Amino acid sequence: QVQLVESGGGSVQPGGSLTLSCAASGRTESIYIVAWFRQAPGKEREFVADIDWTDGITAYVDSVKGRFTVSRDSAKNTVSLQMNSLKPEDTAVYYCAARRAIGTYEYWGQGTQVTVSS
């Protein structure tokens, strides 16, 4: 089992920045990919970004490319999501998720609220 705990959410004005953190514990050696998803009120959950736990290769949804950066600290078992130039449409609950080499995202954090508003 893997446990994931997010932190770092909050409220910020448009154009501002926030950094989310996801701390992994348990059988972290089984992790292959860690991803960030978000869900806005009344909308479906969407993929935001992910990172390969071993080699650090990243991927992003088009709407955040150039503004968000996902990174990992393997020694601390943490994954961060640096969010810059935030927009009101980035407002959502952000979730950290992890999966093994094969299969779906089976490990999820509890979520952290990000609100972008003037």
PDB file of C-alpha atoms in Angstrom:
ATOM      1  CA  GLN A   1       0.000   0.000   0.000  1.00  0.00           C
ATOM      2  CA  VAL A   2       1.010   3.577  -0.690  1.00  0.00           C
ATOM      3  CA  GLN A   3      -0.268   6.598   1.208  1.00  0.00           C
ATOM      4  CA  LEU A   4      -0.324  10.048  -0.387  1.00  0.00           C
ATOM      5  CA  VAL A   5      -0.804  13.339   1.446  1.00  0.00           C
ATOM      6  CA  GLU A   6      -1.132  16.665  -0.388  1.00  0.00           C
ATOM      7  CA  SER A   7      -0.375  20.074   1.055  1.00  0.00           C
ATOM      8  CA  GLY A   8       0.126  23.624  -0.110  1.00  0.00           C
ATOM      9  CA  GLY A   9      -3.286  24.626  -1.409  1.00  0.00           C
ATOM     10  CA  GLY A  10      -4.843  27.982  -0.706  1.00  0.00           C
ATOM     11  CA  SER A  11      -6.227  31.169  -2.212  1.00  0.00           C
ATOM     12  CA  VAL A  12      -4.331  33.412  -4.593  1.00  0.00           C
ATOM     13  CA  GLN A  13      -5.056  36.267  -6.958  1.00  0.00           C
ATOM     14  CA  PRO A  14      -4.902  35.786 -10.727  1.00  0.00           C
ATOM     15  CA  GLY A  15      -1.309  35.840 -11.883  1.00  0.00           C
ATOM     16  CA  GLY A  16      -0.081  34.508  -8.567  1.00  0.00           C
ATOM     17  CA  SER A  17       1.763  31.309  -7.704  1.00  0.00           C
ATOM     18  CA  LEU A  18       1.306  28.306  -5.466  1.00  0.00           C
ATOM     19  CA  THR A  19       3.289  25.147  -4.890  1.00  0.00           C
ATOM     20  CA  LEU A  20       1.545  21.893  -4.046  1.00  0.00           C
ATOM     21  CA  SER A  21       3.374  19.010  -2.441  1.00  0.00           C
ATOM     22  CA  CYS A  22       2.553  15.314  -2.373  1.00  0.00           C
ATOM     23  CA  ALA A  23       4.264  13.169   0.251  1.00  0.00           C
ATOM     24  CA  ALA A  24       4.328   9.430  -0.408  1.00  0.00           C
ATOM     25  CA  SER A  25       4.796   6.757   2.232  1.00  0.00           C
ATOM     26  CA  GLY A  26       4.455   3.002   2.488  1.00  0.00           C
ATOM     27  CA  ARG A  27       5.557   0.790  -0.399  1.00  0.00           C
ATOM     28  CA  THR A  28       6.960   3.632  -2.462  1.00  0.00           C
ATOM     29  CA  GLU A  29       9.227   1.235  -4.352  1.00  0.00           C
ATOM     30  CA  SER A  30       6.125   0.089  -6.226  1.00  0.00           C
ATOM     31  CA  ILE A  31       5.408   3.576  -7.609  1.00  0.00           C
ATOM     32  CA  TYR A  32       5.943   4.063 -11.352  1.00  0.00           C
ATOM     33  CA  ILE A  33       4.090   7.287 -12.123  1.00  0.00           C
ATOM     34  CA  VAL A  34       2.852  10.093  -9.863  1.00  0.00           C
ATOM     35  CA  ALA A  35       0.257  12.436 -11.305  1.00  0.00           C
ATOM     36  CA  TRP A  36      -1.742  15.503 -10.390  1.00  0.00           C
ATOM     37  CA  PHE A  37      -5.426  15.670 -11.232  1.00  0.00           C
ATOM     38  CA  ARG A  38      -7.938  18.397 -10.498  1.00  0.00           C
ATOM     39  CA  GLN A  39     -11.685  18.662 -10.231  1.00  0.00           C
ATOM     40  CA  ALA A  40     -13.580  21.924 -10.428  1.00  0.00           C
ATOM     41  CA  PRO A  41     -17.166  22.246  -9.136  1.00  0.00           C
ATOM     42  CA  GLY A  42     -19.608  20.677 -11.561  1.00  0.00           C
ATOM     43  CA  LYS A  43     -16.854  19.323 -13.790  1.00  0.00           C
ATOM     44  CA  GLU A  44     -15.213  15.978 -14.281  1.00  0.00           C
ATOM     45  CA  ARG A  45     -11.814  15.268 -12.833  1.00  0.00           C
ATOM     46  CA  GLU A  46      -9.047  16.042 -15.319  1.00  0.00           C
ATOM     47  CA  PHE A  47      -5.409  15.128 -15.676  1.00  0.00           C
ATOM     48  CA  VAL A  48      -2.997  17.997 -15.029  1.00  0.00           C
ATOM     49  CA  ALA A  49       0.547  16.607 -15.060  1.00  0.00           C
ATOM     50  CA  ASP A  50       2.582  13.535 -14.260  1.00  0.00           C
ATOM     51  CA  ILE A  51       6.147  12.483 -13.624  1.00  0.00           C
ATOM     52  CA  ASP A  52       7.964   9.183 -13.971  1.00  0.00           C
ATOM     53  CA  TRP A  53       9.106   8.228 -10.483  1.00  0.00           C
ATOM     54  CA  THR A  54      12.375   6.753 -11.810  1.00  0.00           C
ATOM     55  CA  ASP A  55      13.612   8.922 -14.655  1.00  0.00           C
ATOM     56  CA  GLY A  56      11.682  12.128 -14.063  1.00  0.00           C
ATOM     57  CA  ILE A  57      10.056  12.364 -17.479  1.00  0.00           C
ATOM     58  CA  THR A  58       7.058  14.696 -17.290  1.00  0.00           C
ATOM     59  CA  ALA A  59       3.821  15.315 -19.170  1.00  0.00           C
ATOM     60  CA  TYR A  60       1.270  18.124 -18.964  1.00  0.00           C
ATOM     61  CA  VAL A  61      -2.206  18.938 -20.145  1.00  0.00           C
ATOM     62  CA  ASP A  62      -2.056  21.685 -22.768  1.00  0.00           C
ATOM     63  CA  SER A  63      -3.852  24.233 -20.600  1.00  0.00           C
ATOM     64  CA  VAL A  64      -1.025  24.324 -18.018  1.00  0.00           C
ATOM     65  CA  LYS A  65       2.045  23.947 -20.250  1.00  0.00           C
ATOM     66  CA  GLY A  66       4.507  26.733 -19.616  1.00  0.00           C
ATOM     67  CA  ARG A  67       2.825  27.669 -16.330  1.00  0.00           C
ATOM     68  CA  PHE A  68       3.014  24.519 -14.179  1.00  0.00           C
ATOM     69  CA  THR A  69       6.079  22.441 -13.387  1.00  0.00           C
ATOM     70  CA  VAL A  70       6.017  18.999 -11.780  1.00  0.00           C
ATOM     71  CA  SER A  71       9.127  17.700 -10.041  1.00  0.00           C
ATOM     72  CA  ARG A  72      10.146  14.973  -7.638  1.00  0.00           C
ATOM     73  CA  ASP A  73      12.526  14.501  -4.753  1.00  0.00           C
ATOM     74  CA  SER A  74      13.198  10.781  -4.640  1.00  0.00           C
ATOM     75  CA  ALA A  75      15.162  11.012  -1.406  1.00  0.00           C
ATOM     76  CA  LYS A  76      12.195  12.595   0.365  1.00  0.00           C
ATOM     77  CA  ASN A  77       9.507  10.674  -1.551  1.00  0.00           C
ATOM     78  CA  THR A  78       7.772  13.879  -2.533  1.00  0.00           C
ATOM     79  CA  VAL A  79       6.362  15.284  -5.752  1.00  0.00           C
ATOM     80  CA  SER A  80       5.733  18.986  -6.166  1.00  0.00           C
ATOM     81  CA  LEU A  81       3.566  20.985  -8.539  1.00  0.00           C
ATOM     82  CA  GLN A  82       4.778  24.540  -8.989  1.00  0.00           C
ATOM     83  CA  MET A  83       1.930  26.624 -10.391  1.00  0.00           C
ATOM     84  CA  ASN A  84       2.658  30.053 -11.841  1.00  0.00           C
ATOM     85  CA  SER A  85       0.518  32.610 -13.671  1.00  0.00           C
ATOM     86  CA  LEU A  86      -2.567  31.137 -12.102  1.00  0.00           C
ATOM     87  CA  LYS A  87      -5.942  31.800 -13.690  1.00  0.00           C
ATOM     88  CA  PRO A  88      -9.455  31.658 -12.244  1.00  0.00           C
ATOM     89  CA  GLU A  89     -10.077  28.556 -14.359  1.00  0.00           C
ATOM     90  CA  ASP A  90      -7.337  26.776 -12.379  1.00  0.00           C
ATOM     91  CA  THR A  91      -9.631  26.832  -9.351  1.00  0.00           C
ATOM     92  CA  ALA A  92     -10.258  23.227  -8.302  1.00  0.00           C
ATOM     93  CA  VAL A  93      -9.486  20.550  -5.778  1.00  0.00           C
ATOM     94  CA  TYR A  94      -6.102  19.128  -6.728  1.00  0.00           C
ATOM     95  CA  TYR A  95      -5.352  15.470  -6.128  1.00  0.00           C
ATOM     96  CA  CYS A  96      -2.109  13.557  -6.122  1.00  0.00           C
ATOM     97  CA  ALA A  97      -2.306  10.006  -7.479  1.00  0.00           C
ATOM     98  CA  ALA A  98       0.135   7.171  -8.039  1.00  0.00           C
ATOM     99  CA  ARG A  99       0.155   3.998 -10.028  1.00  0.00           C
ATOM    100  CA  ARG A 100       2.371   1.034 -10.613  1.00  0.00           C
ATOM    101  CA  ALA A 101       3.877   0.119 -13.988  1.00  0.00           C
ATOM    102  CA  ILE A 102       0.689  -1.586 -15.113  1.00  0.00           C
ATOM    103  CA  GLY A 103      -2.826  -0.541 -14.229  1.00  0.00           C
ATOM    104  CA  THR A 104      -4.796   2.488 -13.234  1.00  0.00           C
ATOM    105  CA  TYR A 105      -4.174   5.086 -10.566  1.00  0.00           C
ATOM    106  CA  GLU A 106      -4.978   3.102  -7.459  1.00  0.00           C
ATOM    107  CA  TYR A 107      -3.506   5.396  -4.822  1.00  0.00           C
ATOM    108  CA  TRP A 108      -5.004   8.825  -4.182  1.00  0.00           C
ATOM    109  CA  GLY A 109      -4.511  11.638  -1.733  1.00  0.00           C
ATOM    110  CA  GLN A 110      -7.310  13.462   0.016  1.00  0.00           C
ATOM    111  CA  GLY A 111      -7.080  16.550  -2.181  1.00  0.00           C
ATOM    112  CA  THR A 112      -6.195  20.171  -1.545  1.00  0.00           C
ATOM    113  CA  GLN A 113      -8.234  23.221  -2.567  1.00  0.00           C
ATOM    114  CA  VAL A 114      -6.764  25.831  -4.899  1.00  0.00           C
ATOM    115  CA  THR A 115      -8.800  28.998  -5.389  1.00  0.00           C
ATOM    116  CA  VAL A 116      -7.780  31.709  -7.850  1.00  0.00           C
ATOM    117  CA  SER A 117      -9.868  34.819  -7.454  1.00  0.00           C
ATOM    118  CA  SER A 118      -9.555  38.576  -7.284  1.00  0.00           C
TER     119      SER A 118
END
